[in-house]
């Protein structure tokens, strides 16, 4: 698959990425935790294969496992839930 | 002379509670478990410790069991995650409110607190409930525990009382005898089968069978839920024996997630997820809690309740020296302690704290005409 540069919005900040990256990879590159536990601990992707559920984020208003979603132009990613 | 006073087969919560009570009564107990403590039906359910007040026999047993859990609770380790959630029985219309009124009298007869709430009171206490809720009944004494840790804790206490635990698979039981896979045999004055829906593998014609259920765990929800919320039709549906049924049963977890049940199906031991059933469960849940339409389900799984045709457990001597404590369906966590106490009373020929006749092992045995 051809790789393309895309712009997307991560927590209200515009970032560039590639369509060959998952959103989880983007979070790791940017050093942004994917979620926060009920006791307030930051969490990041662990398994990168859709099992551990630690990489859940909002993508365009839907809660998804970010390791299963590739970056797309205009995507809005939020990590506040 | 037998090596053991009692050999218990099955290390779920019913077996470990039985091991504790029998050890405390002075029996020399060996508990046999084939895989890991609490790895079957114990691990698969919700861990709700509840009074089931609609049938007199189960009402007595659940209320007695609840009182025993309350005695244990102060010494329970934190990892058993005891939470006094209470239960809210939700009504959708005035007919169900009438059911709530009559249930509240049953609670009163058992000496348990319960309070009728109007629709607006219900929404005030549990804002996740939607406009369709006409009200319901709040039973504050019900609680939730983390089942596998509670099971392990009961086993630890039994060991402190002198019980031994061994991991081995049993191939047969007989009067004064237990045979292990591999050929080893051991003698015991009493053998107790606490193997849930697997009990008929050891006792022919025992009428316990697996009744499958689906559970769904959600992502964290933004509106906090405080109580276990169950539809008023649940008890009727759960004690009925129709092929399959779905009833609302929602439990808040300490993590802010919701555990959503419930379904009941006879499908043998097939673990396969039936997405049509899950979809029915979700539609029902959204009918009571509309905002859950926007919440993700994280995992779905199935488990198996040990089910008996008349909806009641089997607690007692099945044949000379061979005892059964099994078939608690969806109330095994609650009733583990009460049934362990009854079993111990029967074995020591003392009068049980509550009448045990309704749970007699002989009532369902093929070819016998008791009850």
Coordinates of N, CA, C and O in Angstrom, one line a residue, chain B residues 70-250:
Chain B
X70 N -22.1 -11.5 55.9 CA -21.9 -10.3 56.7 C -21.0 -10.5 57.9 O -20.3 -9.7 58.3
X71 N -21.1 -11.8 58.5 CA -20.3 -12.1 59.6 C -18.8 -12.2 59.1 O -17.9 -11.9 59.9
X72 N -18.6 -12.8 57.9 CA -17.3 -13.0 57.4 C -16.6 -11.6 57.0 O -15.4 -11.5 57.0
X73 N -17.5 -10.7 56.5 CA -17.0 -9.5 55.8 C -15.9 -8.7 56.6 O -14.9 -8.3 56.0
X74 N -16.1 -8.5 57.9 CA -15.1 -7.7 58.6 C -13.6 -8.3 58.5 O -12.7 -7.5 58.6
X75 N -13.5 -9.6 58.4 CA -12.2 -10.2 58.3 C -11.7 -10.5 56.9 O -10.7 -11.0 56.7
X76 N -12.5 -10.1 55.9 CA -12.2 -10.4 54.5 C -11.1 -9.5 54.0 O -11.1 -8.3 54.2
X77 N -10.1 -10.0 53.3 CA -9.0 -9.2 52.8 C -9.5 -8.2 51.7 O -10.6 -8.5 51.0
X78 N -8.8 -7.1 51.5 CA -9.3 -6.1 50.5 C -9.4 -6.7 49.1 O -10.2 -6.2 48.4
X79 N -8.6 -7.7 48.8 CA -8.6 -8.2 47.4 C -9.9 -8.9 47.1 O -10.2 -9.3 45.9
X80 N -10.8 -9.2 48.1 CA -12.1 -9.8 47.8 C -13.1 -8.7 47.3 O -14.2 -9.0 46.9
X81 N -12.6 -7.4 47.4 CA -13.4 -6.3 46.9 C -14.9 -6.3 47.3 O -15.8 -6.1 46.4
X82 N -15.1 -6.6 48.5 CA -16.5 -6.5 49.0 C -17.1 -5.0 48.8 O -16.4 -4.1 49.2
X83 N -18.2 -4.9 48.2 CA -18.8 -3.6 48.1 C -20.3 -3.7 48.4 O -21.0 -4.5 47.8
X84 N -20.7 -2.8 49.3 CA -22.2 -2.8 49.7 C -23.0 -2.0 48.7 O -23.4 -0.9 49.0
X85 N -23.2 -2.6 47.5 CA -23.8 -1.9 46.5 C -25.3 -1.8 46.7 O -26.0 -0.8 46.2
X86 N -25.9 -2.8 47.3 CA -27.4 -2.9 47.3 C -27.9 -3.2 45.9 O -27.1 -3.4 45.0
X87 N -29.2 -3.5 45.8 CA -29.8 -3.8 44.5 C -31.0 -2.9 44.3 O -31.7 -2.6 45.2
X88 N -31.1 -2.4 43.1 CA -32.3 -1.7 42.7 C -33.1 -2.5 41.7 O -32.6 -2.8 40.6
X89 N -34.3 -2.9 42.1 CA -35.2 -3.7 41.2 C -36.0 -2.7 40.4 O -36.9 -2.1 41.0
X90 N -35.8 -2.6 39.1 CA -36.4 -1.5 38.3 C -37.7 -2.0 37.7 O -37.8 -3.0 37.1
X91 N -38.7 -1.1 37.8 CA -40.0 -1.4 37.3 C -40.3 -0.4 36.1 O -39.9 0.7 36.1
X92 N -40.9 -1.0 35.0 CA -41.2 -0.2 33.8 C -42.6 0.3 33.8 O -42.9 1.3 33.1
X93 N -43.5 -0.3 34.6 CA -44.9 0.2 34.5 C -45.6 -0.1 35.9 O -45.0 -0.6 36.8
X94 N -46.9 0.2 35.9 CA -47.6 0.1 37.2 C -47.8 -1.4 37.6 O -47.8 -1.7 38.8
X95 N -47.9 -2.3 36.6 CA -48.0 -3.7 36.9 C -46.7 -4.2 37.7 O -46.8 -4.9 38.7
X96 N -45.5 -3.7 37.2 CA -44.3 -4.1 37.8 C -44.1 -3.4 39.2 O -43.5 -4.0 40.1
X97 N -44.7 -2.2 39.3 CA -44.7 -1.6 40.6 C -45.5 -2.4 41.6 O -45.1 -2.4 42.8
X98 N -46.6 -3.0 41.2 CA -47.3 -3.9 42.1 C -46.5 -5.1 42.5 O -46.5 -5.5 43.7
X99 N -45.7 -5.6 41.6 CA -44.8 -6.7 41.9 C -43.7 -6.2 43.0 O -43.4 -6.9 44.0
X100 N -43.3 -5.0 42.8 CA -42.3 -4.4 43.7 C -42.9 -4.3 45.1 O -42.2 -4.6 46.1
X101 N -44.2 -3.8 45.2 CA -44.8 -3.7 46.5 C -44.9 -5.1 47.2 O -44.6 -5.2 48.4
X102 N -45.2 -6.1 46.4 CA -45.4 -7.4 47.0 C -44.0 -8.0 47.4 O -43.9 -8.6 48.5
X103 N -43.0 -7.7 46.6 CA -41.6 -8.1 47.0 C -41.2 -7.4 48.3 O -40.5 -8.0 49.1
X104 N -41.6 -6.2 48.4 CA -41.1 -5.4 49.6 C -41.7 -6.1 50.9 O -41.0 -6.1 51.9
X105 N -42.9 -6.7 50.8 CA -43.4 -7.4 51.9 C -42.6 -8.7 52.2 O -42.4 -9.0 53.4
X106 N -42.1 -9.3 51.1 CA -41.3 -10.5 51.4 C -40.0 -10.2 52.1 O -39.6 -10.9 53.0
X107 N -39.4 -9.0 51.7 CA -38.2 -8.6 52.4 C -38.5 -8.4 53.9 O -37.8 -8.7 54.8
X108 N -39.7 -7.7 54.1 CA -40.1 -7.4 55.5 C -40.2 -8.7 56.3 O -39.8 -8.8 57.4
X109 N -40.9 -9.7 55.7 CA -41.1 -11.0 56.4 C -39.8 -11.6 56.7 O -39.7 -12.4 57.7
X110 N -38.7 -11.4 55.9 CA -37.4 -12.0 56.2 C -36.6 -11.1 57.1 O -35.5 -11.4 57.4
X111 N -37.1 -10.0 57.5 CA -36.4 -9.0 58.3 C -35.3 -8.3 57.6 O -34.4 -7.8 58.2
X112 N -35.5 -8.1 56.3 CA -34.5 -7.4 55.5 C -35.0 -6.1 55.1 O -36.2 -6.0 54.7
X113 N -34.2 -5.0 55.0 CA -34.7 -3.7 54.6 C -34.9 -3.6 53.1 O -34.2 -4.3 52.4
X114 N -35.9 -2.9 52.8 CA -36.2 -2.6 51.4 C -37.2 -1.4 51.3 O -38.0 -1.2 52.2
X115 N -37.0 -0.6 50.2 CA -37.7 0.6 50.2 C -38.3 0.8 48.7 O -37.5 0.6 47.8
X116 N -39.5 1.2 48.6 CA -40.1 1.5 47.3 C -39.6 2.9 46.9 O -39.7 3.9 47.7
X117 N -39.2 3.0 45.6 CA -38.8 4.4 45.1 C -39.7 4.7 43.9 O -40.1 3.8 43.1
X118 N -40.1 5.9 43.8 CA -40.9 6.4 42.6 C -39.8 6.5 41.4 O -38.6 6.4 41.7
X119 N -40.4 6.8 40.2 CA -39.5 7.0 39.1 C -38.5 8.1 39.3 O -37.3 8.0 39.0
X120 N -39.0 9.2 39.8 CA -38.1 10.4 40.0 C -37.1 10.1 41.1 O -35.9 10.5 41.0
X121 N -37.5 9.4 42.2 CA -36.5 9.0 43.2 C -35.5 8.1 42.7 O -34.3 8.3 43.0
X122 N -35.9 7.2 41.8 CA -35.0 6.2 41.2 C -33.9 7.0 40.4 O -32.7 6.7 40.5
X123 N -34.4 7.9 39.6 CA -33.5 8.7 38.7 C -32.5 9.6 39.5 O -31.4 9.9 39.1
X124 N -33.1 10.1 40.7 CA -32.2 10.9 41.5 C -31.1 10.1 42.1 O -29.9 10.5 42.1
X125 N -31.4 8.8 42.6 CA -30.3 8.0 43.1 C -29.4 7.4 42.0 O -28.3 7.2 42.3
X126 N -30.0 7.1 40.9 CA -29.3 6.4 39.8 C -29.6 7.2 38.5 O -30.5 6.8 37.7
X127 N -28.9 8.3 38.3 CA -29.2 9.1 37.1 C -29.0 8.4 35.7 O -29.5 9.0 34.7
X128 N -28.4 7.2 35.7 CA -28.3 6.5 34.5 C -29.7 6.0 34.0 O -29.9 5.7 32.8
X129 N -30.6 5.9 34.9 CA -31.9 5.3 34.6 C -32.7 6.3 33.7 O -32.7 7.5 34.0
X130 N -33.4 5.8 32.7 CA -34.1 6.7 31.8 C -35.5 7.0 32.2 O -36.0 6.5 33.2
X131 N -36.2 7.8 31.4 CA -37.6 8.3 31.7 C -38.6 7.1 31.8 O -39.7 7.3 32.3
X132 N -38.3 6.0 31.1 CA -39.2 4.9 31.1 C -39.4 4.2 32.5 O -40.3 3.4 32.6
X133 N -38.5 4.5 33.4 CA -38.5 3.8 34.7 C -39.6 4.3 35.5 O -39.7 5.5 35.8
X134 N -40.6 3.4 35.9 CA -41.7 3.9 36.7 C -41.4 3.9 38.2 O -42.2 4.5 39.0
X135 N -40.3 3.3 38.6 CA -39.9 3.2 40.0 C -39.3 1.9 40.3 O -38.8 1.2 39.3
X136 N -39.4 1.4 41.5 CA -38.9 0.1 41.8 C -38.6 -0.1 43.3 O -39.1 0.7 44.1
X137 N -37.8 -1.1 43.6 CA -37.6 -1.5 45.0 C -36.1 -1.4 45.2 O -35.3 -2.1 44.5
X138 N -35.7 -0.7 46.3 CA -34.3 -0.7 46.7 C -34.0 -1.6 47.8 O -34.6 -1.5 48.9
X139 N -33.1 -2.6 47.6 CA -32.7 -3.5 48.7 C -31.3 -3.2 49.1 O -30.3 -3.7 48.4
X140 N -31.0 -2.4 50.1 CA -29.7 -1.9 50.4 C -28.7 -3.0 51.0 O -27.5 -2.7 50.9
X141 N -29.2 -4.1 51.4 CA -28.3 -5.1 52.1 C -27.5 -6.0 51.1 O -26.6 -6.6 51.5
X142 N -27.9 -6.0 49.8 CA -27.1 -6.8 48.9 C -25.7 -6.2 48.6 O -25.5 -5.1 48.8
X143 N -24.8 -7.1 48.2 CA -23.4 -6.7 48.0 C -22.8 -7.4 46.8 O -23.4 -8.3 46.2
X144 N -21.6 -7.0 46.5 CA -20.9 -7.6 45.4 C -19.5 -8.0 45.9 O -18.9 -7.2 46.7
X145 N -19.0 -9.2 45.5 CA -17.6 -9.5 45.8 C -16.9 -10.0 44.5 O -17.5 -10.3 43.5
X146 N -15.5 -10.0 44.6 CA -14.7 -10.5 43.6 C -14.5 -12.0 43.8 O -13.9 -12.4 44.8
X147 N -15.2 -12.8 43.0 CA -15.5 -14.2 43.4 C -14.3 -15.1 43.5 O -14.2 -15.8 44.5
X148 N -13.3 -15.0 42.6 CA -12.2 -15.9 42.6 C -11.3 -15.7 43.9 O -10.8 -16.6 44.5
X149 N -11.1 -14.4 44.2 CA -10.4 -14.1 45.4 C -11.1 -14.5 46.7 O -10.5 -15.0 47.6
X150 N -12.4 -14.4 46.7 CA -13.2 -14.8 47.9 C -13.1 -16.3 48.0 O -12.9 -16.8 49.1
X151 N -13.1 -17.0 46.9 CA -13.0 -18.5 46.9 C -11.6 -18.9 47.4 O -11.5 -19.8 48.3
X152 N -10.6 -18.2 47.0 CA -9.2 -18.5 47.5 C -9.1 -18.2 49.0 O -8.5 -19.0 49.7
X153 N -9.8 -17.2 49.4 CA -9.7 -16.8 50.8 C -10.4 -17.9 51.7 O -9.9 -18.3 52.8
X154 N -11.6 -18.3 51.2 CA -12.3 -19.4 52.0 C -11.4 -20.7 52.0 O -11.3 -21.3 53.1
X155 N -10.6 -20.9 50.9 CA -9.7 -22.1 50.9 C -8.6 -21.9 51.9 O -8.2 -22.8 52.7
X156 N -8.0 -20.7 51.9 CA -6.9 -20.4 52.9 C -7.4 -20.6 54.3 O -6.6 -21.1 55.1
X157 N -8.6 -20.1 54.6 CA -9.1 -20.3 56.0 C -9.3 -21.8 56.3 O -9.1 -22.2 57.4
X158 N -9.8 -22.5 55.3 CA -10.0 -24.0 55.5 C -8.7 -24.6 55.8 O -8.6 -25.5 56.7
X159 N -7.6 -24.2 55.1 CA -6.3 -24.8 55.3 C -5.8 -24.5 56.7 O -5.2 -25.3 57.4
X160 N -6.1 -23.2 57.2 CA -5.7 -22.9 58.5 C -6.4 -23.7 59.6 O -5.9 -23.9 60.7
X161 N -7.6 -24.2 59.2 CA -8.4 -25.0 60.1 C -8.0 -26.5 60.0 O -8.6 -27.4 60.6
X162 N -7.0 -26.8 59.2 CA -6.5 -28.1 59.0 C -6.8 -28.9 57.8 O -6.4 -30.0 57.6
X163 N -7.6 -28.3 56.9 CA -7.9 -28.9 55.6 C -6.7 -29.0 54.7 O -5.8 -28.2 54.8
X164 N -6.7 -30.0 53.8 CA -5.6 -30.1 52.8 C -6.3 -29.9 51.4 O -7.4 -30.3 51.2
X165 N -5.5 -29.3 50.5 CA -6.0 -29.1 49.2 C -5.0 -29.9 48.2 O -3.8 -29.7 48.4
X166 N -5.6 -30.6 47.3 CA -4.7 -31.3 46.3 C -5.3 -31.1 44.9 O -6.5 -31.1 44.7
X167 N -4.4 -30.8 43.9 CA -4.8 -30.6 42.6 C -4.7 -31.9 41.8 O -3.7 -32.4 41.5
X168 N -5.9 -32.5 41.6 CA -5.9 -33.8 40.9 C -7.4 -34.0 40.4 O -8.3 -33.5 41.0
X169 N -7.5 -34.7 39.3 CA -8.8 -35.0 38.7 C -9.4 -36.3 39.2 O -8.7 -37.3 39.2
X170 N -10.6 -36.2 39.5 CA -11.3 -37.4 40.1 C -12.0 -38.2 38.9 O -12.6 -37.6 38.1
X171 N -11.8 -39.5 38.9 CA -12.5 -40.3 37.9 C -13.8 -41.0 38.4 O -14.7 -41.2 37.6
X172 N -13.8 -41.3 39.7 CA -15.1 -41.8 40.2 C -15.2 -41.6 41.7 O -14.2 -41.4 42.4
X173 N -16.4 -41.6 42.2 CA -16.7 -41.6 43.6 C -17.6 -42.8 43.9 O -18.4 -43.2 43.1
X174 N -17.4 -43.3 45.1 CA -18.2 -44.4 45.6 C -18.3 -44.3 47.1 O -17.6 -43.5 47.7
X175 N -19.1 -45.2 47.7 CA -19.1 -45.2 49.2 C -17.7 -45.4 49.8 O -17.0 -46.3 49.4
X176 N -17.3 -44.4 50.6 CA -15.9 -44.5 51.2 C -14.7 -44.4 50.3 O -13.6 -44.7 50.7
X177 N -15.0 -44.1 49.0 CA -13.9 -44.2 48.1 C -13.9 -43.1 47.0 O -14.9 -42.8 46.5
X178 N -12.7 -42.6 46.7 CA -12.5 -41.6 45.6 C -11.4 -42.1 44.8 O -10.3 -42.4 45.3
X179 N -11.6 -42.2 43.5 CA -10.6 -42.6 42.5 C -10.1 -41.5 41.7 O -10.9 -40.7 41.2
X180 N -8.8 -41.4 41.6 CA -8.2 -40.3 40.8 C -7.9 -40.8 39.4 O -7.6 -42.0 39.2
X181 N -7.9 -39.9 38.4 CA -7.3 -40.3 37.1 C -5.9 -40.7 37.3 O -5.1 -40.0 38.0
X182 N -5.5 -41.8 36.7 CA -4.2 -42.3 36.9 C -4.2 -43.5 37.9 O -3.2 -44.2 38.0
X183 N -5.3 -43.7 38.6 CA -5.5 -45.0 39.3 C -5.4 -44.9 40.8 O -5.9 -45.8 41.5
X184 N -4.8 -43.8 41.3 CA -4.7 -43.7 42.8 C -6.1 -43.7 43.4 O -7.1 -43.1 42.9
X185 N -6.3 -44.3 44.6 CA -7.6 -44.3 45.3 C -7.3 -43.8 46.7 O -6.3 -44.0 47.3
X186 N -8.4 -43.2 47.3 CA -8.3 -42.8 48.7 C -9.6 -43.1 49.4 O -10.6 -43.0 48.8
X187 N -9.5 -43.3 50.7 CA -10.6 -43.7 51.4 C -11.1 -42.5 52.3 O -10.3 -41.7 52.7
X188 N -12.4 -42.4 52.5 CA -13.0 -41.3 53.3 C -14.3 -41.8 53.9 O -15.0 -42.6 53.3
X189 N -14.6 -41.3 55.1 CA -15.9 -41.7 55.7 C -17.0 -41.1 54.9 O -18.0 -41.7 54.6
X190 N -16.8 -39.8 54.4 CA -17.8 -39.1 53.6 C -17.1 -38.6 52.3 O -16.0 -38.0 52.4
X191 N -17.8 -38.6 51.2 CA -17.4 -38.0 50.0 C -18.4 -36.9 49.6 O -19.6 -37.2 49.7
X192 N -18.0 -35.7 49.3 CA -18.9 -34.6 48.9 C -18.6 -34.1 47.5 O -17.5 -33.7 47.3
X193 N -19.6 -34.2 46.6 CA -19.4 -33.8 45.3 C -19.9 -32.3 45.2 O -21.1 -32.0 45.3
X194 N -19.0 -31.4 44.9 CA -19.3 -30.0 44.8 C -18.8 -29.5 43.4 O -18.1 -28.5 43.2
X195 N -19.1 -30.3 42.4 CA -18.5 -30.1 41.0 C -19.5 -29.3 40.1 O -19.3 -29.4 38.9
X196 N -20.5 -28.6 40.7 CA -21.4 -27.8 39.9 C -22.0 -28.6 38.8 O -22.5 -29.8 39.0
X197 N -22.1 -28.1 37.5 CA -22.7 -28.8 36.4 C -21.9 -30.0 35.9 O -22.4 -30.7 35.1
X198 N -20.7 -30.1 36.5 CA -19.9 -31.3 36.1 C -20.2 -32.5 37.1 O -19.7 -33.6 36.9
X199 N -21.0 -32.3 38.1 CA -21.3 -33.3 39.1 C -21.9 -34.6 38.5 O -21.5 -35.7 38.9
X200 N -22.8 -34.5 37.4 CA -23.3 -35.7 36.8 C -22.2 -36.6 36.2 O -22.4 -37.8 36.0
X201 N -21.0 -36.1 35.9 CA -19.9 -36.9 35.5 C -19.5 -38.0 36.5 O -18.9 -39.0 36.2
X202 N -19.8 -37.6 37.8 CA -19.4 -38.5 38.9 C -20.6 -39.2 39.5 O -20.4 -40.3 40.1
X203 N -21.8 -38.6 39.4 CA -22.9 -39.3 40.0 C -24.0 -39.4 38.9 O -24.5 -38.4 38.4
X204 N -24.2 -40.6 38.5 CA -25.1 -40.9 37.4 C -26.5 -40.4 37.7 O -27.0 -40.5 38.9
X205 N -27.2 -39.8 36.7 CA -28.6 -39.4 36.8 C -28.8 -38.2 37.8 O -29.9 -37.9 38.1
X206 N -27.7 -37.6 38.2 CA -27.9 -36.4 39.0 C -28.4 -35.3 38.1 O -27.8 -35.0 37.0
X207 N -29.5 -34.6 38.4 CA -30.2 -33.7 37.5 C -29.6 -32.3 37.6 O -30.3 -31.4 38.0
X208 N -28.4 -32.1 37.2 CA -27.8 -30.8 37.1 C -27.2 -30.6 35.7 O -26.6 -31.6 35.2
X209 N -27.5 -29.5 35.1 CA -27.0 -29.3 33.7 C -26.5 -27.9 33.5 O -26.9 -27.0 34.3
X210 N -25.6 -27.7 32.6 CA -25.0 -26.4 32.4 C -26.1 -25.5 31.7 O -26.7 -25.8 30.7
X211 N -26.3 -24.3 32.3 CA -27.2 -23.3 31.7 C -26.3 -22.1 31.4 O -25.9 -21.3 32.2
X212 N -26.1 -21.9 30.1 CA -25.2 -20.9 29.6 C -25.7 -19.5 29.8 O -26.9 -19.2 29.8
X213 N -24.8 -18.5 30.1 CA -25.2 -17.1 30.1 C -24.1 -16.3 29.4 O -23.0 -16.7 29.3
X214 N -24.5 -15.1 28.9 CA -23.6 -14.2 28.3 C -23.4 -13.0 29.3 O -24.3 -12.6 29.9
X215 N -22.1 -12.5 29.3 CA -21.8 -11.3 30.1 C -21.0 -10.3 29.2 O -20.2 -10.8 28.3
X216 N -21.3 -9.1 29.4 CA -20.6 -8.0 28.6 C -20.0 -7.0 29.6 O -20.7 -6.6 30.5
X217 N -18.8 -6.7 29.3 CA -18.1 -5.6 30.2 C -18.0 -4.4 29.3 O -17.5 -4.5 28.1
X218 N -18.4 -3.2 29.8 CA -18.3 -2.0 29.0 C -17.1 -1.3 29.2 O -16.4 -1.5 30.2
X219 N -16.8 -0.3 28.4 CA -15.9 0.8 28.7 C -16.4 1.5 29.9 O -17.5 1.4 30.3
X220 N -15.5 2.4 30.5 CA -16.0 3.2 31.6 C -17.1 4.1 31.2 O -17.1 4.7 30.1
X221 N -18.1 4.2 32.1 CA -19.3 5.1 31.7 C -19.1 6.4 32.5 O -18.6 6.5 33.5
X222 N -19.7 7.5 31.9 CA -19.5 8.8 32.5 C -20.4 9.1 33.7 O -20.1 9.8 34.6
X223 N -21.6 8.5 33.6 CA -22.6 8.6 34.8 C -22.3 7.5 35.8 O -22.4 6.4 35.5
X224 N -21.9 7.9 37.0 CA -21.6 6.8 38.0 C -22.9 6.0 38.3 O -24.0 6.6 38.5
X225 N -22.7 4.7 38.4 CA -23.8 3.8 38.8 C -23.4 3.2 40.2 O -22.2 2.8 40.4
X226 N -24.3 3.3 41.1 CA -24.0 2.9 42.5 C -24.4 1.5 42.9 O -23.8 0.9 43.7
X227 N -25.6 1.1 42.4 CA -26.2 -0.1 42.8 C -26.2 -1.1 41.7 O -26.1 -0.8 40.5
X228 N -26.3 -2.4 42.0 CA -26.7 -3.4 41.0 C -28.1 -3.1 40.6 O -29.0 -3.0 41.4
X229 N -28.4 -3.0 39.3 CA -29.7 -2.7 38.8 C -30.2 -3.9 38.0 O -29.6 -4.3 37.1
X230 N -31.4 -4.4 38.5 CA -32.0 -5.6 37.9 C -33.4 -5.3 37.5 O -34.1 -4.6 38.3
X231 N -33.9 -5.9 36.4 CA -35.3 -5.7 36.1 C -36.2 -6.5 37.0 O -35.8 -7.6 37.5
X232 N -37.4 -6.1 37.3 CA -38.3 -6.8 38.2 C -38.7 -8.2 37.7 O -39.0 -9.1 38.5
X233 N -38.7 -8.3 36.4 CA -39.0 -9.6 35.8 C -37.9 -10.6 36.0 O -38.1 -11.8 35.6
X234 N -36.8 -10.3 36.5 CA -35.6 -11.1 36.5 C -35.8 -12.4 37.3 O -35.5 -13.5 36.8
X235 N -36.4 -12.4 38.5 CA -36.5 -13.6 39.3 C -37.4 -14.6 38.6 O -37.1 -15.8 38.5
X236 N -38.5 -14.1 38.0 CA -39.5 -15.0 37.3 C -38.7 -15.6 36.1 O -38.8 -16.8 35.9
X237 N -38.0 -14.8 35.4 CA -37.3 -15.3 34.2 C -36.2 -16.3 34.6 O -36.0 -17.3 33.9
X238 N -35.5 -15.9 35.7 CA -34.3 -16.8 36.0 C -34.7 -18.1 36.6 O -34.1 -19.1 36.5
X239 N -35.9 -18.1 37.3 CA -36.3 -19.4 37.9 C -37.2 -20.2 37.0 O -37.4 -21.4 37.2
X240 N -37.6 -19.6 35.9 CA -38.4 -20.3 34.9 C -37.4 -21.3 34.1 O -36.2 -21.2 34.2
X241 N -38.0 -22.2 33.4 CA -37.2 -23.2 32.8 C -37.4 -23.2 31.3 O -37.1 -24.1 30.6
X242 N -37.9 -22.1 30.7 CA -38.1 -22.0 29.3 C -36.7 -22.0 28.6 O -35.7 -21.8 29.2
X243 N -36.7 -22.4 27.3 CA -35.5 -22.6 26.6 C -34.5 -21.5 26.8 O -33.3 -21.8 27.1
X244 N -34.8 -20.3 26.5 CA -33.9 -19.2 26.7 C -34.6 -17.9 27.1 O -35.8 -17.7 26.8
X245 N -33.9 -17.1 27.8 CA -34.5 -15.8 28.2 C -33.4 -14.8 28.5 O -32.2 -15.2 28.7
X246 N -33.8 -13.6 28.4 CA -32.8 -12.4 28.6 C -33.5 -11.5 29.6 O -34.7 -11.2 29.6
X247 N -32.7 -11.1 30.6 CA -33.2 -10.2 31.7 C -32.1 -9.2 32.0 O -30.9 -9.5 32.1
X248 N -32.6 -8.0 32.3 CA -31.6 -6.9 32.6 C -31.0 -7.2 34.0 O -31.7 -7.4 35.0
X249 N -29.6 -7.1 34.0 CA -28.9 -7.2 35.3 C -27.6 -6.5 35.1 O -26.7 -7.0 34.4
X250 N -27.4 -5.3 35.7 CA -26.3 -4.5 35.4 C -25.6 -4.2 36.7 O -26.1 -3.8 37.7

